[in-house]
Amino acid sequence: HLKHIQISTIMSGRDVLSLDPSSREEQADDSFPFTAKPHAFGGAVLSPKHARELTPSLCLGIASALSSEFSRKNIIPYTLWITEAWRVLGWAEPSAALFWEMATMYHTLYLAGRVESVENIPPILSCGSHSSMGSAPQLEQNKLNKQKYSSSAKELPVWLIGTFLLLHCEESVYRLNSSASQDRSGADSIKQQKHLSTRVRSHASQQDHFTCYILRHLRKILLLLAVPHDDDAVRACMTLAAIQPTTTTPVSDASVIDKWHQEEHGTIGIQICLSLEDLEKLNFVLQPSSGGGIDDPPIDYGQFLWNEIYRGAPIKPGASIPLGEVERFIRQQLTNSYQKHLRPELALAKLSLSESEESPSDKGRGYQKELTYANLRGTTILLKPESTDTQHLHDLVISDCSDAHFYLLQPFEHVTISFCTGCTIVVGAVAGLLYILDCEKTQLTSAARRLLISNSSDVLSHIFTPSPPLLVGDNRNCQLAPYNTYYEGLRDDLLATGLAAVILQEPPPSPSSTSTATSWPLQCASNKWKLPVELSKLEIPQVDEDSSNIANDDAAMQTPILLPASEFNVLFVPLVSDSQQQQEESGSEGPIESRYNQMLAQVLQLSPFRLPVEYERHAIGKADRMRDLQSLMKTLSEEQRARLEDELNRGFRDWLVTSGNLRQVLDLVHLERRGGM
């Protein structure tokens, strides 16, 4: 299955910095060290009303207001944000608090990505109903001794708030937050290609949408890097906030985008000098192709842009670059990358690369941060847990797959699952956003900091999340359920993603333990799986169900469906753990008829997420029924037992065919023969 992982060779940040200045023009035409960062747009969620009303001018306006209120201070408190969000944007506290919490998540992972170890992702052990609780993330090694951490910060930088807010105005993001009848006017040429399905058009153009949006508002993004410490940048933001754009129709022609950008922005702010520290913040919205190499450090955009613009001239202390020069170079890079991406012959070349046999287990050239599984039909993918020396987490994308089974048992930073039908997906742990978009009849099991479901139907999510799941757009018959599996390596994945912390206790673990690191107990936040939030109803006042003022049509405002305990099933990952293998080799695994109960006991006892009482009772009840059936079968004669076994085998084979699970069984057999299990 590894050939389906789309892997492309890119220039790492380390290589970019060592470019020969004399060949800069040639390199600019042949390779593109950065592109738009899609995950930053993924968490841009608003209620439909706020999505319709938010404009780039309002984003600059509130950034200027925050800068004026907290003059020359880089960070602002949560209370000031709540006040200004109501005054400038008209947002009530639930919407403003949700924005703050999402911005905190991205800021935490942004800071963690600037250093060399995933251990710098702070654990989330408490999560309030709103995000004013807790303290700002500290990127230092934490001594975890029953200490509480929050999912949100009390203070955030002004540039982050302004930039993240600006991303909410992107066209495709707006469409996800509103119904089809509320779409803004206009559509780009890609979506007008009628011979393509809706899913293909939407998926193919999403990355291009983000790139076009950055090109359309590049001046604003660069100005926000310098607020609030640069007074000229703040005044430039105020000036642009007062200018209404001549058009908001999205286009895909780079020359038209450049023309509109010049008409709207003119020469405002081009003489402002951006420090190298300011430019480093571009990592929030830009990334190397496919995220870059998994082991590559993040691009130092300040040093990179200095070397490219000034052709390797020595960097002096306090060096800065005029905004106009930075804008010109980034626009050239993004425009060339965007236009080259649209050329069909290059798309075919990229497709041939994705079909290569290079394995992500090979830690060499081409092992990208972003793993992509796309266009898979009727197959089974198993990504085993492994102890790795890599210091960063992958981003995962699963797109346009059907009738496939994914067991991806590793930690990830962000995960996007889009346009999938009839799939079963198990994802280890997610440090940031788990985004489910336009999926149908799909089952998901994962632990994630934040779950977002958008425009999906018949999706069943078995989830652990310390934050209430978010439902955006038109979701139908989607169900939520508690986490339902366990695999050897889950503990390490939770620690790597900050979803759990080790509790140091006295006395220490027994010296007889095989691994001291795995003997310490884990502490996790409470699971908010059954407290979903629908964005369209975020600011609707909560009404007492016993109140006589409830209108009859309130019944139409149904809450998302929680899976009944009677329908809950534990999922067994098709992977033999080391401990199970040792038991089998020693012959101490017990009688064959008790193997199901042993596996169930392992899930219930070893999982760090305790099931709700009614779900645990149902799972144990199924084990009791299995045990009773096995006891009754022992009373049968040999002839009766043989006939029963034949009937069971026949029924099982029929079920494999009618349910579509035969393909998965055959895939697992092949994986086992190849040593993949």
XYZ file of C-alpha atoms in Angstrom:
677
model
C 0.000 0.000 0.000
C 2.946 2.313 0.458
C 3.011 3.208 -3.231
C -0.272 5.075 -2.707
C 1.337 7.544 -0.326
C 1.939 10.665 -2.350
C 5.565 11.578 -1.851
C 7.336 14.304 -3.762
C 10.924 15.465 -3.549
C 11.269 19.071 -2.396
C 14.031 21.388 -1.398
C 14.443 21.409 2.361
C 14.777 24.606 4.357
C 18.401 23.742 5.095
C 19.173 23.406 1.370
C 17.334 26.619 0.520
C 19.594 28.623 2.799
C 22.702 27.317 1.039
C 21.647 28.357 -2.488
C 24.284 29.924 -4.677
C 23.218 33.582 -4.942
C 24.360 33.736 -8.574
C 21.778 31.096 -9.517
C 18.852 32.716 -7.694
C 16.927 33.593 -10.869
C 17.229 30.064 -12.214
C 16.234 28.522 -8.882
C 13.205 30.778 -8.662
C 11.935 29.305 -11.922
C 12.616 25.641 -11.176
C 11.800 25.152 -7.495
C 9.423 26.723 -5.049
C 10.452 26.509 -1.405
C 7.041 27.443 -0.029
C 3.335 27.447 -0.736
C 0.110 28.212 1.146
C -0.378 26.277 4.391
C -3.822 24.595 4.178
C -4.073 23.520 7.821
C -4.092 27.116 9.023
C -7.307 27.634 7.036
C -8.866 24.384 8.265
C -9.652 25.690 11.745
C -11.285 28.900 10.515
C -14.835 28.251 11.703
C -17.609 30.792 12.275
C -21.352 30.828 12.602
C -23.079 31.481 9.242
C -24.078 34.991 10.300
C -20.560 35.989 11.330
C -19.086 34.347 8.221
C -21.312 36.516 6.007
C -20.453 39.724 7.846
C -16.693 39.303 8.334
C -14.489 41.151 5.820
C -10.733 41.731 5.527
C -11.334 45.385 6.381
C -12.938 44.377 9.690
C -9.966 42.105 10.413
C -7.551 44.979 9.983
C -9.869 47.235 11.963
C -9.908 45.028 15.047
C -6.149 44.405 14.801
C -5.643 48.180 14.803
C -8.052 48.595 17.714
C -6.256 45.939 19.762
C -2.914 47.568 18.987
C -4.208 50.971 20.087
C -5.679 49.626 23.322
C -2.470 47.822 24.260
C 0.000 50.196 22.681
C 3.303 48.567 21.685
C 2.600 45.390 23.657
C 2.888 42.278 21.565
C 0.265 40.308 23.467
C -3.257 41.120 24.598
C -5.402 39.519 27.318
C -8.494 37.435 26.674
C -10.751 40.015 28.340
C -9.673 42.749 25.913
C -10.333 40.451 22.958
C -13.846 39.685 24.192
C -14.565 43.398 24.588
C -13.226 44.430 21.175
C -14.804 41.444 19.395
C -18.199 42.651 20.618
C -17.522 46.326 19.880
C -15.940 45.957 16.422
C -17.294 42.637 15.122
C -20.548 42.297 17.046
C -19.562 38.840 18.326
C -21.068 37.546 21.547
C -18.724 35.797 23.957
C -19.424 32.196 22.782
C -18.196 33.015 19.267
C -15.282 35.128 20.459
C -14.250 32.452 22.967
C -14.311 29.721 20.326
C -12.133 31.814 18.028
C -9.698 32.408 20.900
C -9.516 28.709 21.681
C -8.859 27.756 18.042
C -6.203 30.481 17.767
C -4.589 29.160 20.952
C -4.380 25.659 19.477
C -2.680 26.871 16.309
C -0.363 29.186 18.221
C 0.684 26.356 20.541
C 1.559 24.076 17.618
C 3.196 26.973 15.761
C 5.523 27.551 18.713
C 6.161 23.830 19.164
C 7.117 23.570 15.494
C 9.851 26.158 15.928
C 11.881 23.816 18.152
C 13.361 20.375 17.690
C 11.199 18.102 19.850
C 7.549 17.110 19.963
C 7.868 17.012 23.743
C 7.296 20.768 23.670
C 3.575 20.338 22.963
C 2.076 21.072 26.390
C -0.380 18.483 27.700
C -4.072 19.299 28.019
C -5.335 18.069 31.365
C -8.184 20.491 31.941
C -10.488 22.182 29.501
C -13.106 24.677 30.556
C -16.297 25.486 28.724
C -14.700 28.655 27.413
C -11.158 29.632 26.675
C -10.276 32.314 29.177
C -8.924 29.677 31.526
C -5.295 28.631 31.827
C -1.997 30.252 30.997
C 0.027 30.832 27.857
C 1.895 27.772 26.597
C 5.494 27.636 27.742
C 7.911 25.817 25.487
C 10.054 24.407 28.259
C 10.334 20.859 29.569
C 7.463 20.510 32.023
C 7.865 18.514 35.215
C 4.610 16.641 35.189
C 3.622 16.065 38.783
C -0.171 16.105 38.805
C -0.024 19.588 37.336
C -3.042 20.969 35.450
C -2.728 22.461 31.980
C -5.361 24.318 30.020
C -6.369 24.149 26.377
C -6.285 27.946 26.054
C -4.128 30.938 26.825
C -4.871 34.066 28.812
C -2.846 36.121 26.324
C -2.159 35.892 22.593
C -0.091 38.004 20.162
C -1.915 40.687 18.184
C -0.364 39.568 14.883
C -1.688 36.045 15.399
C -5.231 37.236 16.133
C -5.281 39.513 13.090
C -3.765 36.930 10.731
C -5.917 34.023 11.907
C -9.009 36.216 11.681
C -8.054 37.206 8.137
C -7.926 33.530 7.119
C -11.618 33.215 8.054
C -12.523 35.406 5.056
C -11.164 33.007 2.427
C -13.858 32.007 -0.061
C -13.827 28.215 0.322
C -13.682 28.607 4.103
C -16.740 30.845 3.913
C -18.625 28.239 1.876
C -17.933 25.576 4.481
C -19.375 27.800 7.199
C -22.576 28.668 5.330
C -25.242 26.913 3.294
C -25.341 26.889 -0.483
C -28.079 29.532 -0.559
C -25.816 31.924 1.341
C -22.807 31.635 -0.984
C -21.181 34.828 -2.126
C -21.493 35.693 -5.790
C -19.011 34.362 -8.279
C -17.118 31.131 -8.821
C -13.691 30.455 -10.238
C -12.950 28.662 -13.471
C -12.043 25.377 -11.813
C -15.451 24.980 -10.200
C -17.117 25.814 -13.502
C -15.736 22.680 -15.166
C -18.962 20.678 -15.412
C -17.267 17.468 -16.550
C -15.728 17.092 -13.100
C -17.705 15.855 -10.122
C -18.421 18.278 -7.284
C -16.013 16.429 -5.014
C -13.173 16.412 -7.533
C -13.616 20.097 -8.350
C -13.706 21.052 -4.689
C -10.710 18.941 -3.747
C -8.608 19.949 -6.742
C -9.094 23.666 -6.171
C -8.763 23.908 -2.384
C -4.985 24.415 -2.284
C -5.245 26.839 -5.191
C -7.945 28.797 -3.341
C -5.605 29.309 -0.394
C -2.696 30.380 -2.596
C -4.892 32.848 -4.499
C -6.207 34.268 -1.238
C -2.709 34.901 0.122
C -1.788 36.599 -3.155
C -4.965 38.724 -2.957
C -4.215 39.941 0.593
C -0.435 39.618 0.802
C 0.066 43.264 1.837
C -2.323 42.856 4.770
C -0.608 39.656 5.923
C 2.822 41.298 5.836
C 1.607 44.402 7.685
C 0.093 42.271 10.444
C 3.530 40.740 11.069
C 4.707 44.115 12.365
C 1.801 45.040 14.647
C 1.595 46.331 17.280
C 5.272 47.222 17.804
C 5.571 49.235 14.560
C 3.408 52.368 14.660
C 3.652 52.835 10.891
C 2.288 49.322 10.333
C -0.614 50.025 12.689
C -1.449 53.245 10.831
C -1.230 51.424 7.484
C -3.693 48.814 8.780
C -6.047 51.595 9.830
C -5.820 53.156 6.363
C -6.516 49.876 4.576
C -9.380 49.098 6.961
C -11.144 52.245 5.740
C -10.806 51.225 2.068
C -13.553 49.059 0.677
C -12.327 46.647 -2.037
C -13.719 47.229 -5.515
C -14.652 43.548 -5.882
C -14.787 40.425 -3.750
C -15.370 37.956 -6.588
C -12.815 35.122 -6.345
C -10.718 34.522 -9.461
C -7.951 32.115 -10.400
C -6.041 34.356 -12.815
C -2.833 35.475 -11.097
C -2.523 38.592 -13.273
C -6.039 39.717 -12.311
C -5.314 39.046 -8.640
C -2.144 41.142 -8.873
C -4.060 43.976 -10.553
C -6.748 44.002 -7.864
C -4.112 43.888 -5.151
C -2.377 46.953 -6.565
C -5.648 48.856 -6.979
C -6.708 48.184 -3.390
C -3.392 48.583 -1.597
C -1.421 50.992 -3.793
C 1.815 52.007 -2.068
C 0.418 51.880 1.466
C 3.021 50.453 3.834
C 5.603 49.364 1.251
C 8.358 51.410 2.939
C 7.839 49.758 6.323
C 10.828 47.628 7.279
C 10.157 44.118 8.573
C 12.667 42.617 10.962
C 13.913 39.072 10.459
C 11.948 38.115 13.577
C 8.776 39.507 11.984
C 9.364 37.496 8.819
C 9.819 34.272 10.770
C 6.087 34.455 11.561
C 5.374 33.593 7.918
C 5.651 29.956 9.033
C 2.060 30.362 10.217
C 0.653 30.753 6.669
C 3.390 29.371 4.408
C 5.082 25.990 4.233
C 7.377 24.025 1.926
C 5.705 21.804 -0.649
C 3.943 18.907 1.134
C 5.083 20.419 4.418
C 8.773 19.805 3.727
C 10.865 16.908 4.938
C 9.743 15.411 8.235
C 13.183 15.914 9.772
C 13.832 19.342 8.259
C 13.755 22.339 10.582
C 11.204 25.042 9.754
C 12.311 27.561 7.180
C 13.860 30.651 8.724
C 12.036 33.046 6.430
C 13.962 36.046 7.696
C 17.340 34.583 6.797
C 16.015 32.961 3.634
C 14.471 36.174 2.285
C 17.590 38.154 3.171
C 19.802 35.716 1.251
C 17.471 35.699 -1.754
C 16.813 39.447 -1.955
C 20.332 40.626 -1.105
C 22.125 37.714 -2.755
C 23.905 36.411 0.327
C 25.092 39.721 1.773
C 26.178 39.447 5.449
C 23.336 39.843 7.921
C 23.934 42.675 10.355
C 22.439 42.867 13.874
C 18.960 44.352 13.758
C 18.702 43.752 10.003
C 15.366 44.416 8.315
C 13.903 44.257 4.805
C 11.469 46.746 3.213
C 7.982 45.290 2.977
C 7.815 46.066 -0.739
C 10.847 43.881 -1.454
C 9.447 41.015 0.603
C 6.060 41.273 -1.104
C 7.610 41.279 -4.570
C 9.676 38.160 -3.938
C 6.897 36.159 -2.232
C 4.418 37.107 -4.944
C 6.806 35.892 -7.631
C 7.350 32.586 -5.844
C 3.676 31.916 -5.115
C 2.556 32.991 -8.590
C 5.077 30.749 -10.335
C 4.198 27.842 -8.064
C 0.472 28.352 -8.619
C 0.731 28.625 -12.400
C 3.041 25.636 -12.637
C 0.639 23.591 -10.517
C -2.183 24.265 -12.994
C -0.212 22.962 -15.994
C -1.540 19.470 -16.847
C 1.803 18.024 -17.922
C 3.301 18.879 -14.525
C 0.286 17.420 -12.753
C 0.944 14.144 -14.600
C 4.595 14.268 -13.573
C 3.570 14.717 -9.957
C 1.181 11.788 -10.310
C 4.031 9.579 -11.537
C 6.008 10.498 -8.442
C 3.102 9.485 -6.219
C 3.145 6.032 -7.801
C 6.771 5.412 -6.829
C 7.738 2.553 -4.592
C 9.545 4.774 -2.107
C 8.497 3.875 1.405
C 7.965 6.409 4.190
C 9.848 4.034 6.430
C 12.931 5.065 4.484
C 14.144 8.095 6.394
C 15.941 9.527 3.423
C 15.174 12.116 0.795
C 11.473 12.597 0.042
C 10.067 11.555 3.416
C 7.586 14.389 3.700
C 5.863 15.919 6.699
C 2.503 15.515 4.996
C 1.359 11.952 4.337
C -1.398 11.667 1.741
C -3.615 8.691 0.949
C -5.801 9.490 -2.040
C -8.074 7.712 -4.526
C -7.964 4.313 -2.805
C -10.729 1.782 -3.415
C -11.382 -1.432 -1.521
C -8.010 -1.757 0.181
C -6.550 -1.975 3.679
C -3.760 0.275 4.960
C -1.834 -0.518 8.143
C 0.694 1.952 9.542
C 2.200 0.302 12.603
C 3.241 2.074 15.808
C 6.962 2.588 15.893
C 9.628 4.187 18.000
C 11.197 6.775 15.757
C 13.960 9.321 16.055
C 12.033 11.954 14.113
C 11.400 15.109 16.109
C 8.248 16.315 14.358
C 4.744 15.014 13.766
C 3.298 14.256 10.353
C 0.237 15.938 8.914
C -2.170 13.368 7.493
C -4.548 13.737 4.544
C -6.998 11.000 3.495
C -8.965 12.068 0.449
C -11.452 10.607 -2.027
C -11.312 7.000 -0.790
C -14.115 4.452 -0.699
C -14.660 1.055 0.933
C -11.174 1.201 2.454
C -9.852 0.371 5.913
C -7.133 2.544 7.467
C -5.255 1.655 10.660
C -2.803 4.548 11.015
C -1.422 3.944 14.493
C 0.937 6.880 14.897
C 0.761 10.461 16.227
C -0.055 13.329 13.869
C -0.165 17.117 14.088
C -3.258 17.760 11.960
C -5.498 15.299 10.110
C -7.887 16.014 7.238
C -10.314 13.315 6.032
C -12.276 14.477 3.013
C -14.615 13.037 0.374
C -14.495 9.476 1.759
C -17.341 6.955 1.500
C -17.812 3.646 3.278
C -14.423 3.739 5.013
C -13.255 2.591 8.444
C -10.470 4.838 9.724
C -8.428 4.485 12.909
C -5.989 7.340 13.570
C -3.574 7.146 16.500
C -3.610 10.605 18.125
C -3.879 14.153 16.773
C -2.171 17.109 18.442
C -4.310 19.661 16.612
C -7.368 19.535 14.383
C -9.086 16.359 13.160
C -11.124 17.665 10.232
C -13.831 15.512 8.603
C -15.160 17.088 5.428
C -17.847 15.839 3.040
C -17.693 12.181 4.101
C -20.446 9.562 3.946
C -21.052 6.255 5.730
C -17.651 6.365 7.383
C -16.542 5.166 10.815
C -13.733 6.930 12.634
C -11.788 6.149 15.800
C -9.243 8.639 17.091
C -8.043 10.847 19.935
C -7.733 14.508 18.957
C -7.459 17.894 20.576
C -10.306 19.193 18.433
C -12.804 17.384 16.178
C -14.500 19.309 13.372
C -17.184 17.675 11.192
C -18.386 19.582 8.151
C -21.083 18.758 5.572
C -21.028 15.013 6.213
C -23.676 12.314 6.536
C -23.850 8.972 8.349
C -20.437 9.440 9.959
C -19.857 7.590 13.233
C -17.009 9.057 15.307
C -15.603 7.128 18.265
C -13.589 9.911 19.753
C -11.592 11.134 22.696
C -11.345 14.915 22.724
C -10.775 17.407 25.545
C -12.789 20.013 23.603
C -16.429 19.831 22.483
C -16.725 18.538 18.888
C -17.670 21.201 16.338
C -20.359 20.656 13.692
C -20.257 23.027 10.722
C -22.577 23.260 7.742
C -25.107 20.596 6.770
C -24.426 17.416 8.760
C -27.010 14.614 8.675
C -27.276 11.466 10.776
C -23.790 11.908 12.195
C -23.237 10.051 15.480
C -20.744 10.489 18.290
C -19.512 7.743 20.595
C -16.735 7.228 23.166
C -13.300 5.957 22.165
C -13.508 2.227 21.452
C -10.100 0.642 20.885
C -6.580 0.129 22.190
C -3.251 -0.707 20.587
C 0.258 -1.035 21.893
C 1.758 2.395 21.309
C -1.343 4.465 22.126
C 0.263 5.661 25.328
C 3.312 7.060 23.517
C 1.099 8.708 20.888
C -0.956 10.493 23.532
C 2.182 11.801 25.227
C 3.677 12.943 21.905
C 0.549 14.926 21.007
C -0.025 16.500 24.423
C -3.299 14.641 25.019
C -1.956 12.994 28.181
C 0.694 13.549 30.815
C 2.655 11.205 33.043
C 1.820 11.429 36.739
C 4.923 11.165 38.883
C 4.142 9.279 42.050
C 5.848 8.139 45.209
C 7.062 5.483 45.556
C 8.352 4.983 42.002
C 7.343 1.939 39.948
C 8.624 -1.448 40.960
C 12.123 -2.264 39.672
C 10.672 -5.504 38.321
C 8.784 -3.548 35.692
C 10.119 -4.121 32.210
C 9.898 -0.439 31.363
C 9.868 2.326 33.895
C 8.622 4.813 31.290
C 5.505 2.754 30.654
C 4.831 2.093 34.349
C 3.873 5.618 35.312
C 0.100 6.210 35.122
C -1.325 8.683 32.614
C -3.661 11.559 33.265
C -5.995 12.850 30.547
C -8.608 15.565 30.423
C -12.253 14.598 30.623
C -13.693 13.382 27.340
C -16.094 15.949 25.805
C -17.331 13.559 23.099
C -21.017 13.968 24.016
C -21.003 17.778 24.251
C -20.973 18.788 20.566
C -21.422 22.377 19.442
C -23.281 23.308 16.267
C -21.800 26.522 14.912
C -25.153 27.731 13.576
C -26.593 27.563 17.119
C -23.553 28.760 19.039
C -25.126 32.023 20.200
C -28.694 30.759 20.638
C -29.608 31.138 24.329
C -30.000 27.891 26.230
C -33.622 27.367 27.319
C -34.769 25.183 30.186
C -36.525 22.166 28.713
C -39.185 22.375 31.440
C -40.006 25.957 30.623
C -43.513 26.561 29.317
C -42.111 29.101 26.849
C -40.637 26.445 24.596
C -42.159 26.694 21.151
C -43.426 23.655 19.362
C -40.990 24.082 16.503
C -38.028 23.869 18.878
C -38.200 20.117 18.411
C -36.778 20.699 14.956
C -33.534 21.931 16.572
C -32.290 18.442 17.293
C -28.996 17.903 19.013
C -26.447 15.659 17.277
C -27.146 11.973 17.769
C -25.210 10.135 20.451
C -24.695 6.464 19.692
C -26.888 4.369 22.026
C -24.964 2.075 24.356
C -26.862 -0.897 22.888
C -25.181 -0.262 19.511
C -21.677 0.293 20.852
C -18.942 -2.072 19.696
C -15.304 -2.337 20.683
C -12.946 -2.212 17.715
C -10.028 -4.652 17.671
C -7.025 -3.368 15.739
C -5.651 -6.156 13.490
C -2.176 -5.969 14.985
C -0.562 -8.460 17.338
C 1.241 -6.646 20.146
C 4.633 -7.753 21.432
C 3.107 -9.000 24.683
C 0.490 -11.051 22.807
C 3.164 -12.519 20.559
C 5.270 -13.519 23.570
C 2.266 -15.215 25.159
C 1.526 -17.161 21.995
C 5.145 -18.225 21.598
C 5.267 -19.401 25.211
C 1.938 -21.205 24.873
C 0.392 -19.294 27.777
C -2.356 -17.516 25.874
C -5.092 -19.648 27.409
C -7.827 -21.653 25.728
C -8.731 -20.664 22.192
C -12.356 -19.968 23.073
C -11.390 -17.210 25.506
C -9.289 -15.202 23.060
C -12.132 -12.771 22.287
C -12.641 -12.096 25.990
C -8.905 -11.620 26.470
C -8.787 -9.016 23.716
C -11.810 -7.231 25.132
C -10.296 -7.220 28.624
C -7.108 -5.705 27.201
C -9.048 -2.844 25.613
C -11.079 -2.141 28.751
C -8.170 -2.394 31.182
C -5.286 -0.812 29.266
C -7.055 2.047 27.517
C -6.422 5.354 29.336
C -9.973 6.440 28.455
C -12.542 4.937 30.787
C -15.786 4.071 29.036
C -19.045 5.516 30.398
C -20.747 3.019 32.688
C -23.572 2.080 30.316
C -21.160 1.505 27.391
C -18.779 -0.551 29.504
C -21.686 -2.608 30.858
C -22.856 -3.361 27.317
C -19.356 -4.441 26.208
C -18.992 -6.718 29.235
C -22.468 -8.122 28.586
C -21.405 -9.179 25.084
C -18.393 -10.950 26.570
C -20.638 -12.738 29.056
C -22.905 -13.911 26.234
C -19.901 -15.172 24.319
C -18.719 -17.041 27.392
C -22.167 -18.605 27.873
C -22.314 -19.720 24.250
C -18.886 -21.283 24.504
C -19.955 -23.150 27.639
C -23.099 -24.438 25.910
C -21.116 -25.623 22.918
C -19.010 -27.820 25.172
C -22.153 -29.800 26.030
C -22.764 -30.762 22.387
C -21.796 -34.112 20.959
C -19.009 -34.352 18.387
C -21.524 -34.705 15.549
C -23.599 -31.756 16.744
C -20.492 -29.639 17.189
C -19.280 -30.468 13.656
C -22.651 -29.524 12.121
C -22.724 -26.300 14.122
C -19.204 -25.391 13.058
C -20.089 -26.007 9.398
C -23.143 -23.785 9.714
C -21.200 -21.042 11.474
C -18.425 -21.152 8.869
C -20.957 -20.999 6.032
C -22.742 -18.061 7.621
C -19.436 -16.305 8.276
C -18.343 -16.697 4.646
C -21.682 -15.354 3.439
C -21.348 -12.404 5.795
C -17.827 -11.644 4.534
C -19.127 -11.417 0.976
C -22.346 -9.481 1.634
C -20.742 -7.014 4.072
C -17.733 -6.293 1.850
C -15.275 -7.395 4.546
C -13.795 -10.196 2.431
C -11.464 -7.692 0.772
C -10.143 -6.551 4.150
C -9.516 -10.122 5.315
C -7.552 -10.896 2.150
C -5.559 -7.671 2.536
C -4.705 -8.551 6.125
C -3.607 -12.039 5.093
C -1.267 -10.574 2.483
C 0.094 -8.068 4.995
C 0.780 -10.832 7.484
C 2.600 -12.909 4.880
C 4.787 -9.929 4.026
C 5.595 -9.416 7.688
C 3.578 -6.202 7.879
C 1.669 -7.429 10.944
